[in-house]
CSV table of C-alpha atoms in Angstrom, one decimal:
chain,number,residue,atom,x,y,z
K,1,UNK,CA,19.2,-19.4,17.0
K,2,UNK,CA,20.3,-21.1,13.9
K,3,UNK,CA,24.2,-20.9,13.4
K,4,UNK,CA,23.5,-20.2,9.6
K,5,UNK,CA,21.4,-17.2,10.6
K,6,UNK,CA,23.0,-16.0,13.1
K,7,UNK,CA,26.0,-15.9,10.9
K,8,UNK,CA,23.9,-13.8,7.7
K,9,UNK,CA,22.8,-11.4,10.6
K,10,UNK,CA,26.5,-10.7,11.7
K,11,UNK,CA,27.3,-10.4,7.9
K,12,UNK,CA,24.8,-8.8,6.8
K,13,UNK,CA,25.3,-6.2,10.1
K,14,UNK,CA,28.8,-5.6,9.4
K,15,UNK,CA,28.2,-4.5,5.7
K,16,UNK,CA,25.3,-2.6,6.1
K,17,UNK,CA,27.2,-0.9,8.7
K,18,UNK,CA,29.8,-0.1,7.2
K,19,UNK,CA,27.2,0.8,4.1
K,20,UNK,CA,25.7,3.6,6.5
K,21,UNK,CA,28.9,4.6,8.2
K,22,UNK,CA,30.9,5.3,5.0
K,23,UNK,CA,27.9,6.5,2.9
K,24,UNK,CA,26.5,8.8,5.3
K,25,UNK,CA,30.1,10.5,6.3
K,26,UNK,CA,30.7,11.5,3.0
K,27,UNK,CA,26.4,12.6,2.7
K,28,UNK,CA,27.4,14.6,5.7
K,29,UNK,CA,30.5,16.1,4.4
K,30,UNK,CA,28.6,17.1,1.4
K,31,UNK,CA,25.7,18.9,2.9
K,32,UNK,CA,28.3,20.9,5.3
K,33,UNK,CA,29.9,22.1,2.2
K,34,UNK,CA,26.3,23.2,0.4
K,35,UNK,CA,25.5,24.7,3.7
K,36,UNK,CA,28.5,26.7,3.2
K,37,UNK,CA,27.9,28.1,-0.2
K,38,UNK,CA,23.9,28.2,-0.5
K,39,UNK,CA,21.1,30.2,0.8
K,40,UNK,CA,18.5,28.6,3.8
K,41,UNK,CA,16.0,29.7,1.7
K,42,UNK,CA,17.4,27.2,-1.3
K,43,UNK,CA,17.4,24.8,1.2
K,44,UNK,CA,14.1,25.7,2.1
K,45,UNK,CA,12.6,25.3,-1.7
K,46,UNK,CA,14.0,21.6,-1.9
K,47,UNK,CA,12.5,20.7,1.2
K,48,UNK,CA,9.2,21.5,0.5
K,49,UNK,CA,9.5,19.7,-3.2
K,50,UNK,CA,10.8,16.7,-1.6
K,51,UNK,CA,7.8,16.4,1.0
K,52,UNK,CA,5.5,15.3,-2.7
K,53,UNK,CA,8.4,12.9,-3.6
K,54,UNK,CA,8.8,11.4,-0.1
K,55,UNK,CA,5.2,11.0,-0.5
K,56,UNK,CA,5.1,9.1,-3.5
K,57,UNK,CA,8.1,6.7,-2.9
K,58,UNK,CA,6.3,5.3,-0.2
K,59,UNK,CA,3.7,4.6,-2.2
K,60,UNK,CA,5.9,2.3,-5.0
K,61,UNK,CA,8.7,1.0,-2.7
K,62,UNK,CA,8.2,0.7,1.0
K,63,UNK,CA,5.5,-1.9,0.9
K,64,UNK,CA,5.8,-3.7,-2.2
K,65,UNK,CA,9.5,-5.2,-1.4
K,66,UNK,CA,8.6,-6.0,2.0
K,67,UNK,CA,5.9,-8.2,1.3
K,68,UNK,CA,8.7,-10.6,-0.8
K,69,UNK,CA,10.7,-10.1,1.8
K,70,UNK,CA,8.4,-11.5,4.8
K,71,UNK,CA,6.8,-13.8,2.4
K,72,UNK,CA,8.1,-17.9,2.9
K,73,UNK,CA,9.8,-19.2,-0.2
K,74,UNK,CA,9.0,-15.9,-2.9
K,75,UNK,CA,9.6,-17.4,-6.4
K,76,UNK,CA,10.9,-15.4,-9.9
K,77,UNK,CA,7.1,-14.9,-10.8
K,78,UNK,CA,6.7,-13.3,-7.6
K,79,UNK,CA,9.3,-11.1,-7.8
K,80,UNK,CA,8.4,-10.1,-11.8
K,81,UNK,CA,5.1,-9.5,-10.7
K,82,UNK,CA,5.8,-7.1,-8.0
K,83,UNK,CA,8.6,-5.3,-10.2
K,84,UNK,CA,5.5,-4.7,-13.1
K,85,UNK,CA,3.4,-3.2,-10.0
K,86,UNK,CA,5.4,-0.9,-8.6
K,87,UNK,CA,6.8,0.3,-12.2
K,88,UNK,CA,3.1,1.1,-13.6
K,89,UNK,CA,2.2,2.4,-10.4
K,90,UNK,CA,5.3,4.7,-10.0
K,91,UNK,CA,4.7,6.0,-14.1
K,92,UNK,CA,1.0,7.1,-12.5
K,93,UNK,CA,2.2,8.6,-9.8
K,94,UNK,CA,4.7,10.7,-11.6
K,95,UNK,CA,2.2,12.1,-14.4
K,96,UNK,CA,0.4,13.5,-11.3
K,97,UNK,CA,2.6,15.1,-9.8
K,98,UNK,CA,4.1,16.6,-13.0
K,99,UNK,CA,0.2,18.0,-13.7
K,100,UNK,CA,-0.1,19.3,-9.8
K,101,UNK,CA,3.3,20.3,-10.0
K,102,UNK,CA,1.7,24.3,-11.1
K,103,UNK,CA,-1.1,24.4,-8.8
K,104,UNK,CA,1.5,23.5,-5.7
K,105,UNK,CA,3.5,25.9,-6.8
K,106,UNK,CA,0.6,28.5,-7.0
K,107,UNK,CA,-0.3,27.6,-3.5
K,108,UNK,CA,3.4,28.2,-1.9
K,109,UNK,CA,3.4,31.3,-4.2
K,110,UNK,CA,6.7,30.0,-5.6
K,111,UNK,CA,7.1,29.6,-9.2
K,112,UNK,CA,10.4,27.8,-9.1
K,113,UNK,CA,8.6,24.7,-7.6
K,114,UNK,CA,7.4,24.0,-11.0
K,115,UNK,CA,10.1,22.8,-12.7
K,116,UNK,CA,12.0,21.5,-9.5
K,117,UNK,CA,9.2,19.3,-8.7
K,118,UNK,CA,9.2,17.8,-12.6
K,119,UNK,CA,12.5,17.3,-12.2
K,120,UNK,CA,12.6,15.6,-8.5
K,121,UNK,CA,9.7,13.6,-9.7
K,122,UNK,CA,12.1,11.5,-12.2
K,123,UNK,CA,12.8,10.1,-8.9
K,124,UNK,CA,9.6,8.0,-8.4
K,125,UNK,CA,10.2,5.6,-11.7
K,126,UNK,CA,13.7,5.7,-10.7
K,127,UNK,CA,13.2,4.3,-7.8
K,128,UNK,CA,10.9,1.4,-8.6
K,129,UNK,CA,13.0,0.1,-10.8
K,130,UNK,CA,15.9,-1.0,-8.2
K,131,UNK,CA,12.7,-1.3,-5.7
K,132,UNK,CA,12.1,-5.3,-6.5
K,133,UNK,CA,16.3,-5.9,-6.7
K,134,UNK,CA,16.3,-3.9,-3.0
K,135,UNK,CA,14.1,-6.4,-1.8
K,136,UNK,CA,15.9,-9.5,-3.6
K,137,UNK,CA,19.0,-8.6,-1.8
K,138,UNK,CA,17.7,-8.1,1.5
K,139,UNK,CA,15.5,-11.7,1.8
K,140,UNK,CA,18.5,-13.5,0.9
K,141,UNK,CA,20.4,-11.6,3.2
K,142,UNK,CA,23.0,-9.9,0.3
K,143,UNK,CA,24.2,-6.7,2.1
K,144,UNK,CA,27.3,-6.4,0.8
K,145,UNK,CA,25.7,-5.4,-2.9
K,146,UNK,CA,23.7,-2.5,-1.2
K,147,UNK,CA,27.6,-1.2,0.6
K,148,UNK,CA,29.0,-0.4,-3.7
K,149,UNK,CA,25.6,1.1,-4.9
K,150,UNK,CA,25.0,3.4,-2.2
K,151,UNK,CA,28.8,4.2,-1.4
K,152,UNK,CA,29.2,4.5,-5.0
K,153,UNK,CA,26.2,7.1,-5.4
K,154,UNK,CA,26.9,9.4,-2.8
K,155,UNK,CA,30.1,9.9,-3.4
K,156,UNK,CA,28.9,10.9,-7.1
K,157,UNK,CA,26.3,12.8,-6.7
K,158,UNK,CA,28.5,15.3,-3.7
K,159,UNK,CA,31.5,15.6,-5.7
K,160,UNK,CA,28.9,16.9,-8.5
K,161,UNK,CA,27.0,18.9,-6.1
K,162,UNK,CA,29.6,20.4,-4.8
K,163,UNK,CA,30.6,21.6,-8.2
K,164,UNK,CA,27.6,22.9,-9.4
K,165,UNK,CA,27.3,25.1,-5.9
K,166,UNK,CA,30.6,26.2,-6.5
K,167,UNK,CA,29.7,27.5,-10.2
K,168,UNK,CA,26.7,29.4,-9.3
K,169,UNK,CA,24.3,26.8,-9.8
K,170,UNK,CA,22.3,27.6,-6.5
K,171,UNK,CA,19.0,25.4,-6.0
K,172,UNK,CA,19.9,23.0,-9.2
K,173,UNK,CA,23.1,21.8,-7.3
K,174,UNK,CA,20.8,20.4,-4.9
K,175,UNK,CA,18.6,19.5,-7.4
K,176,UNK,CA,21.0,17.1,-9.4
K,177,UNK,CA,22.8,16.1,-6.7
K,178,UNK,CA,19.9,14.2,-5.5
K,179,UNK,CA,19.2,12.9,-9.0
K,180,UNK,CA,22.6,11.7,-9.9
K,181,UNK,CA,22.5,10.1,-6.2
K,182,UNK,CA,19.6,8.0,-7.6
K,183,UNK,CA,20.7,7.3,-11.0
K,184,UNK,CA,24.0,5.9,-9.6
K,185,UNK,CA,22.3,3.9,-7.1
K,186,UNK,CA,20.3,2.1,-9.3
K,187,UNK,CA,22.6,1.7,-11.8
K,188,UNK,CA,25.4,0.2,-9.5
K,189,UNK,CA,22.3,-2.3,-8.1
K,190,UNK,CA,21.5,-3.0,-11.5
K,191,UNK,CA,25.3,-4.1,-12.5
K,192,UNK,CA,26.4,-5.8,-9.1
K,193,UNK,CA,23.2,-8.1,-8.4
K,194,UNK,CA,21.8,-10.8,-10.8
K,195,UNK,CA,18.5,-10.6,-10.5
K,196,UNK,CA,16.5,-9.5,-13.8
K,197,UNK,CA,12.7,-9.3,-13.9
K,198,UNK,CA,11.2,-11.6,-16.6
K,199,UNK,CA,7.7,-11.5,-18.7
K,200,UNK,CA,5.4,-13.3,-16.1
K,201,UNK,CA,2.3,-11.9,-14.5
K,202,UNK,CA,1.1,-13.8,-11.6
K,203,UNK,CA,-2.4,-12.7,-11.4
K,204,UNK,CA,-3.0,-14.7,-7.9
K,205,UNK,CA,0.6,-14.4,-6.8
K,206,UNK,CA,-0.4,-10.1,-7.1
K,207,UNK,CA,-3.6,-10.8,-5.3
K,208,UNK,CA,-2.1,-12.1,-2.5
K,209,UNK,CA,1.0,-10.3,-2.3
K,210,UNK,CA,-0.7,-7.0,-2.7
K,211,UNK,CA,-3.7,-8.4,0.0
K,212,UNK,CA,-0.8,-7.7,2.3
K,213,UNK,CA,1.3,-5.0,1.0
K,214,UNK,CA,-1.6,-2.8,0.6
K,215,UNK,CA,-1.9,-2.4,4.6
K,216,UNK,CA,2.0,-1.6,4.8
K,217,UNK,CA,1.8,1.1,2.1
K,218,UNK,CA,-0.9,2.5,3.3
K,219,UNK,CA,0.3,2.2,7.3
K,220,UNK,CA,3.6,3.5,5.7
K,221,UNK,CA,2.1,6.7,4.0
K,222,UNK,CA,0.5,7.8,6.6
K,223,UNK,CA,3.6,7.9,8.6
K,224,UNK,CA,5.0,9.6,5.4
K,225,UNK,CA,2.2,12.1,5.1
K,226,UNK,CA,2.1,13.4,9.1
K,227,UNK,CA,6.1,13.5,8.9
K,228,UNK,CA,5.6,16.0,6.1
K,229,UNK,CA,2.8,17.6,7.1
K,230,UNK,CA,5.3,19.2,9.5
K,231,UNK,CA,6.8,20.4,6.4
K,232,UNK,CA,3.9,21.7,4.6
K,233,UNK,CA,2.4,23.3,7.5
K,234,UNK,CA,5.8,25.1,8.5
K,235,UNK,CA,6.4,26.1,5.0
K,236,UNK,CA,2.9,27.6,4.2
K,237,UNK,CA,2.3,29.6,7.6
K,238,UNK,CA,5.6,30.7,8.2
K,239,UNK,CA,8.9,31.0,5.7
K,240,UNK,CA,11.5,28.8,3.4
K,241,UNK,CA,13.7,29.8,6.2
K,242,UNK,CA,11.7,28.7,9.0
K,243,UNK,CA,11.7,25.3,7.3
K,244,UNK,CA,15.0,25.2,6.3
K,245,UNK,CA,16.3,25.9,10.0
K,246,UNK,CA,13.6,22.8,11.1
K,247,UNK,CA,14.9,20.4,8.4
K,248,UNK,CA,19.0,21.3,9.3
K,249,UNK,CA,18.0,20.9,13.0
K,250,UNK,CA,16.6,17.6,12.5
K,251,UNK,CA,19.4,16.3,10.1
K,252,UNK,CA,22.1,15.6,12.4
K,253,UNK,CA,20.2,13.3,15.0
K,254,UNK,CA,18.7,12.1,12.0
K,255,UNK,CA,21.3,11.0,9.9
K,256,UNK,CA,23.2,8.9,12.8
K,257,UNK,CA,20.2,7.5,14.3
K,258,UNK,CA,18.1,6.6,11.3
K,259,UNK,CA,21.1,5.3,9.8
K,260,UNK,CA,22.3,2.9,12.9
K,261,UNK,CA,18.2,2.1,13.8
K,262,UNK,CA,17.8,1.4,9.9
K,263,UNK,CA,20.8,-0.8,9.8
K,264,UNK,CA,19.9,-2.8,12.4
K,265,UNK,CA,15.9,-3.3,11.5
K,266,UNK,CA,17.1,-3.7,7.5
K,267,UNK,CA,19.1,-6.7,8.7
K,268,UNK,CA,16.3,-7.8,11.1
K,269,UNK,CA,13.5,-8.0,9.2
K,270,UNK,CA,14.6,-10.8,7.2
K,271,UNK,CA,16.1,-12.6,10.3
K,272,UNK,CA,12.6,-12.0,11.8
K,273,UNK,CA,10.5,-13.3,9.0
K,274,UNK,CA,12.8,-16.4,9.4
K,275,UNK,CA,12.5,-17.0,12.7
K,276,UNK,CA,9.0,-16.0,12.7
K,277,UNK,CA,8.4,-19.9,12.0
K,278,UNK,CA,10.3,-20.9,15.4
K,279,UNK,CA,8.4,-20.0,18.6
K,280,UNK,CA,10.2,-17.5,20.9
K,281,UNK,CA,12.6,-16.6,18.6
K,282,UNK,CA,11.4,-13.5,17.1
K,283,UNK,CA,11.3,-12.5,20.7
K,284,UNK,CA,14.5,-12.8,20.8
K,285,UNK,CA,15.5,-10.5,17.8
K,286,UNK,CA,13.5,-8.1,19.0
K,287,UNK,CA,15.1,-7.3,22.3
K,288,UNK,CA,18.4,-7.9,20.7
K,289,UNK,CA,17.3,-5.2,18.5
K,290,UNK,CA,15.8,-2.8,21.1
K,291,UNK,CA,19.2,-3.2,22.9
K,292,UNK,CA,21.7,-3.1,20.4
K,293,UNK,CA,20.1,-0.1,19.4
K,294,UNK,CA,19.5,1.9,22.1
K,295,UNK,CA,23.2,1.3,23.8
K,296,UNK,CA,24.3,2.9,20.2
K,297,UNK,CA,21.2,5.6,20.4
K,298,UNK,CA,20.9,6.7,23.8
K,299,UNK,CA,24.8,8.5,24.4
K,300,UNK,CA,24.6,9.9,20.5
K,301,UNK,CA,21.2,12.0,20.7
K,302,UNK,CA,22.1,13.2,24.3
K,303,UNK,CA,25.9,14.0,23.4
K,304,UNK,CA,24.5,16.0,20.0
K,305,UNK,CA,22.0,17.7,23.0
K,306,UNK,CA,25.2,19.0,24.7
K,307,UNK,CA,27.4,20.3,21.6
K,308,UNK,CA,24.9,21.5,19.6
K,309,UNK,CA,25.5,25.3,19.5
K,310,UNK,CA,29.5,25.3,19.4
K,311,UNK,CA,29.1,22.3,16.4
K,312,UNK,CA,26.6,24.3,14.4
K,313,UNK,CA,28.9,27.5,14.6
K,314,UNK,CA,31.9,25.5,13.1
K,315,UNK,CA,30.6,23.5,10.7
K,316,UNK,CA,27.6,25.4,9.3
K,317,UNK,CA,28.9,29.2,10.2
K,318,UNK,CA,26.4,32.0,12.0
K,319,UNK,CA,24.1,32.5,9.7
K,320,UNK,CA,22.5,28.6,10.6
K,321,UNK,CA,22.1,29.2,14.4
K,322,UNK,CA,18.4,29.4,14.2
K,323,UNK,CA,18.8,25.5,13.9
K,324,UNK,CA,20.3,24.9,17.4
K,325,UNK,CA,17.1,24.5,19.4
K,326,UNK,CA,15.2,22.5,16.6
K,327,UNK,CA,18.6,20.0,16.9
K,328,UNK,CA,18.7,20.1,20.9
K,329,UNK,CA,14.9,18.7,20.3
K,330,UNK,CA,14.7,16.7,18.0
K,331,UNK,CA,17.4,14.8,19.7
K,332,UNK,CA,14.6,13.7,21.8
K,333,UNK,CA,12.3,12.4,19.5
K,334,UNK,CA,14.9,10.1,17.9
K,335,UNK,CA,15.3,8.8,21.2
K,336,UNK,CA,12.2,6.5,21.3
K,337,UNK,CA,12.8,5.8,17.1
K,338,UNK,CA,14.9,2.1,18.5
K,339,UNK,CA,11.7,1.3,20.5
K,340,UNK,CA,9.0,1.9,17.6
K,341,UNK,CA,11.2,0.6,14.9
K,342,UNK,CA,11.9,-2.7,16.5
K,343,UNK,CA,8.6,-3.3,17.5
K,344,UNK,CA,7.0,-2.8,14.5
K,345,UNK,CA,9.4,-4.8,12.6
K,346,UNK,CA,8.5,-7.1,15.0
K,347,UNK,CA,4.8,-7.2,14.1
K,348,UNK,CA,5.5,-7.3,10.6
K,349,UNK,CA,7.2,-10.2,10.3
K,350,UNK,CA,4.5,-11.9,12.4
K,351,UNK,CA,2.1,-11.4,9.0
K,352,UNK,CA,-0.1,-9.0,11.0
K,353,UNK,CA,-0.5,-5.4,9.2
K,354,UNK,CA,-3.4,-5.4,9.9
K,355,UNK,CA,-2.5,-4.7,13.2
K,356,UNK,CA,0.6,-1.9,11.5
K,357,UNK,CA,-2.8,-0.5,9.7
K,358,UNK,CA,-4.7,0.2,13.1
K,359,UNK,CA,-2.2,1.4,14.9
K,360,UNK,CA,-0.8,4.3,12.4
K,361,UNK,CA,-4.6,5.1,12.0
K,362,UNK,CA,-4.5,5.9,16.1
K,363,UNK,CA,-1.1,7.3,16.0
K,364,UNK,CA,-1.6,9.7,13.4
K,365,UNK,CA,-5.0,10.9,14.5
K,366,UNK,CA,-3.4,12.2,17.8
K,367,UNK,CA,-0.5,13.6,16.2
K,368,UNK,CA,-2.6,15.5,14.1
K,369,UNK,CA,-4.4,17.1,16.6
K,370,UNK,CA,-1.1,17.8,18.3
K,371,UNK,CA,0.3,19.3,15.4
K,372,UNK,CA,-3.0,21.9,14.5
K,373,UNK,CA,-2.3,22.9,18.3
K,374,UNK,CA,1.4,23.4,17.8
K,375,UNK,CA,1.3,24.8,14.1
K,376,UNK,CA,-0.4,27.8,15.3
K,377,UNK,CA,2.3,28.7,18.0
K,378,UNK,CA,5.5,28.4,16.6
K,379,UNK,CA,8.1,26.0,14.2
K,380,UNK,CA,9.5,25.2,17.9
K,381,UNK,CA,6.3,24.6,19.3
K,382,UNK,CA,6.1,21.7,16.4
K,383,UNK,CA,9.4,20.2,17.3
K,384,UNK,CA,8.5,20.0,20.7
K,385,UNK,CA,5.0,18.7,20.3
K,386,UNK,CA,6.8,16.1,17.6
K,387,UNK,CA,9.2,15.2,20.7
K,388,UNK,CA,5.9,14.4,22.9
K,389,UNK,CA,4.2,12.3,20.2
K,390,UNK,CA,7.1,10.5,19.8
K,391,UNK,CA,7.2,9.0,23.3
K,392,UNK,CA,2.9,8.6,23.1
K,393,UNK,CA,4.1,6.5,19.4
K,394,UNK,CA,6.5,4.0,21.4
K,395,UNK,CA,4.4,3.3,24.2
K,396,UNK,CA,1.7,2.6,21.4
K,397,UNK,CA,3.5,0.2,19.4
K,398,UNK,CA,4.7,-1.5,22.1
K,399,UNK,CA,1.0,-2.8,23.3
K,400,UNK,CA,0.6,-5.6,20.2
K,401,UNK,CA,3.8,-7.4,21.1
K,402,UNK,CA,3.0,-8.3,24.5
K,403,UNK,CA,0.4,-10.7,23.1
K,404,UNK,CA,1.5,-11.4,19.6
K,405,UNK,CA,5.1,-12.3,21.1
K,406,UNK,CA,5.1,-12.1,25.1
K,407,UNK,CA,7.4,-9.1,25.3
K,408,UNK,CA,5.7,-5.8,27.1
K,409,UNK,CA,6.5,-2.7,28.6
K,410,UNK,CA,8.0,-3.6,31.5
K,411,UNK,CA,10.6,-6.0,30.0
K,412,UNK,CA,11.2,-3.6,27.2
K,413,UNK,CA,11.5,-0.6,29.7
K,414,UNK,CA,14.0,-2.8,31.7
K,415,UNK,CA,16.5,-4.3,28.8
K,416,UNK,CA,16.8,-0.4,28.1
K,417,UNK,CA,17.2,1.3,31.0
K,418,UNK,CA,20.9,0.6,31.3
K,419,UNK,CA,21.9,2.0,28.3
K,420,UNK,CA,19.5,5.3,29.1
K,421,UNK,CA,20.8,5.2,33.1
K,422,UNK,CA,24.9,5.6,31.1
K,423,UNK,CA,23.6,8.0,28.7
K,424,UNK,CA,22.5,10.4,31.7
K,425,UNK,CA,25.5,10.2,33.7
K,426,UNK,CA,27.6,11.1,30.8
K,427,UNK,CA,25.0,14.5,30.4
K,428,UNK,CA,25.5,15.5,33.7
K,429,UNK,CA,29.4,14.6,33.6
């Protein structure tokens, strides 16, 4: 490896670390506070609104950016042209979802989703804008602007959050605590990096661009769409309570393991597209990634198995208990999230999604038929089913890479097993 690039990837690891570390300890200090002072069932109402936002955001950031990012030598008109795309596309998406926004609400028989899901919508546009700038900082490797902007947001939006709670505000703390979160983070983006869109429209530059990022997005939302389908599902057939007990559950794996797994791929990617152009050494960022990861992954998930009642009873009281056993399982479907992430990162930057395309289409096709079994069991029975699919989903993403860059399942399986052989002595210790 490149001394240059191995030098951005230990940069760009140590402020994107610290980014998540920071960030997320004061997210999660937040939410343990709001737990305190609201309802499950206001947790509950925000959950199911942010399942149509979720949705959308895929739509006009996760593909878009990426295609600058794995795309050799992106120039200004490239970047202006994506920016226009994803802004246009996100004012679309957000004029549908304020029209819908009564009929969902008629069909959860919840009037207050009407104006929370106007409201949360602001998000899509919001989000577009910084969308392009997200993905200038990341291909040249800039992690240190994303540490202010998200640091800077979260710590915002919670003090404010925590306010409102405290003055009765009940569901619209939550509300405009995710706003202001988004605001700030685009505005701190917007101050700290130089890039600006100008008034160029590369017609073939789009064509191209979007010839890829089309098959991302679409791989991408349907990732989006069975994740919250979960939600949908729970929240229809059984109550805001149900879901809200499912969504705290999941949270706390969650928030470590996304954050670490995201850190590392986020820092990757770019690496990977890089070296994408060198034979054998995107092999080699993927294992480091797979391994890196999983030492970090492996003893947190199966440590959160063993505390999870007594930590739930201190931090979030009695009335939250009901979470314990969707926590204790979900820990084992963010198990296998170091696995899937690396490897399709690792197909990604090899130009192929087409192949991310084919393989979400097989993934989510059995994970919907798991989850019509599961739905009409129990909430636990869909934790448990999601644990399952998650294990089917790794082996499945795993297949590609043992042509497209000579790494399988049994070395994968073996550069792992170490940190998952520690991981279970320390359970039974």
């Amino acid at each position: 490896m490149k001394k240059g690039l191995k030098k951005q990837i230990i940069s760009g690891l140590f402020w994107k670390f610290g980014e998540r570390i920071l960030a997320q300890g004061v997210s999660f200090a937040v939410s343990m506070v709001l737990a305190r002072m609201l309802l499950p069932e206001e947790y509950g109402i925000v959950a199911l609104v942010l399942v149509f936002i979720n949705l959308a955001n895929v739509l006009v950031t996760n593909g878009l950016g990426e295609t600058l990012i794995q795309k050799p030598n992106a120039k200004q008109s490239d970047f202006s042209t994506m920016f226009f795309c994803s802004l246009f596309l996100s004012i679309i998406i957000y004029g549908l979802l304020f029209v819908l926004a009564p009929f969902i609400a008629k069909f959860y028989e919840n009037e207050q989703l009407v104006l929370v899901l106007r409201v949360l919508g602001l998000q899509v546009p919001l989000s577009s804008i910084n969308t392009i700038q997200q993905a200038y900082v990341s291909k040249h490797m800039m992690f240190k602007k994303f540490f202010y902007s998200t640091l800077g947001g979260t710590i915002i939006s919670g003090l404010i959050g925590i306010l409102l709670a405290y003055r009765g505000a009940g569901i619209w703390a939550l509300v405009v605590q995710y706003m202001t979160n988004t605001i700030m983070n685009t505005g701190i983006l917007f101050l700290t990096v130089k890039w600006r869109p100008t008034l160029e429209f590369d017609r073939k530059s789009a064509k191209t661009l979007l010839s890829f990022g089309w098959k991302l997005v679409t791989a991408q939302f349907m990732n989006q769409m069975y994740v919250e389908l979960k939600n949908l599902f729970i929240g229809k057939v059984y109550t805001p309570s149900d879901l809200a007990s499912y969504n705290k559950g999941e949270q706390f794996p969650s928030v470590l393991v996304m954050n670490i797994n995201s850190s590392i791929s986020s820092v990757l990617f770019p690496a990977m597209s890089i070296a994408n152009q060198e034979k054998g050494k995107l092999k080699e960022l993927t294992r480091q990634s797979i391994m890196m990861s999983s030492y970090v992954v492996f003893p947190i998930v199966i440590g959160l198995m063993i505390v999870a009642e007594p930590m739930i009873r201190l931090l979030l009281t009695e009335k939250w208990m009901s979470c314990v056993p969707f926590l204790q399982i979900s820990c084992l479907f963010w198990m296998f999230q170091p696995s899937q992430t690396a490897n399709v990162q690792a197909i990604k930057a090899a130009g192929r999604g087409d192949i991310c395309l084919k393989l979400e289409m097989i993934k989510k096709t059995i994970g919907i038929i798991l989850l019509i079994i599961a739905i009409q069991i129990s909430p636990l029975a869909v934790a448990i089913m999601n644990a399952v699919f998650a294990g089917i989903s790794a082996l499945l993403n795993i297949i590609p890479n043992r042509k497209l860059i000579d790494y399988g399942i049994g070395e994968q399986i073996k550069d792992i097993l170490p940190s998952l052989i520690l991981s279970v002595i320390m359970y039974f210790i």
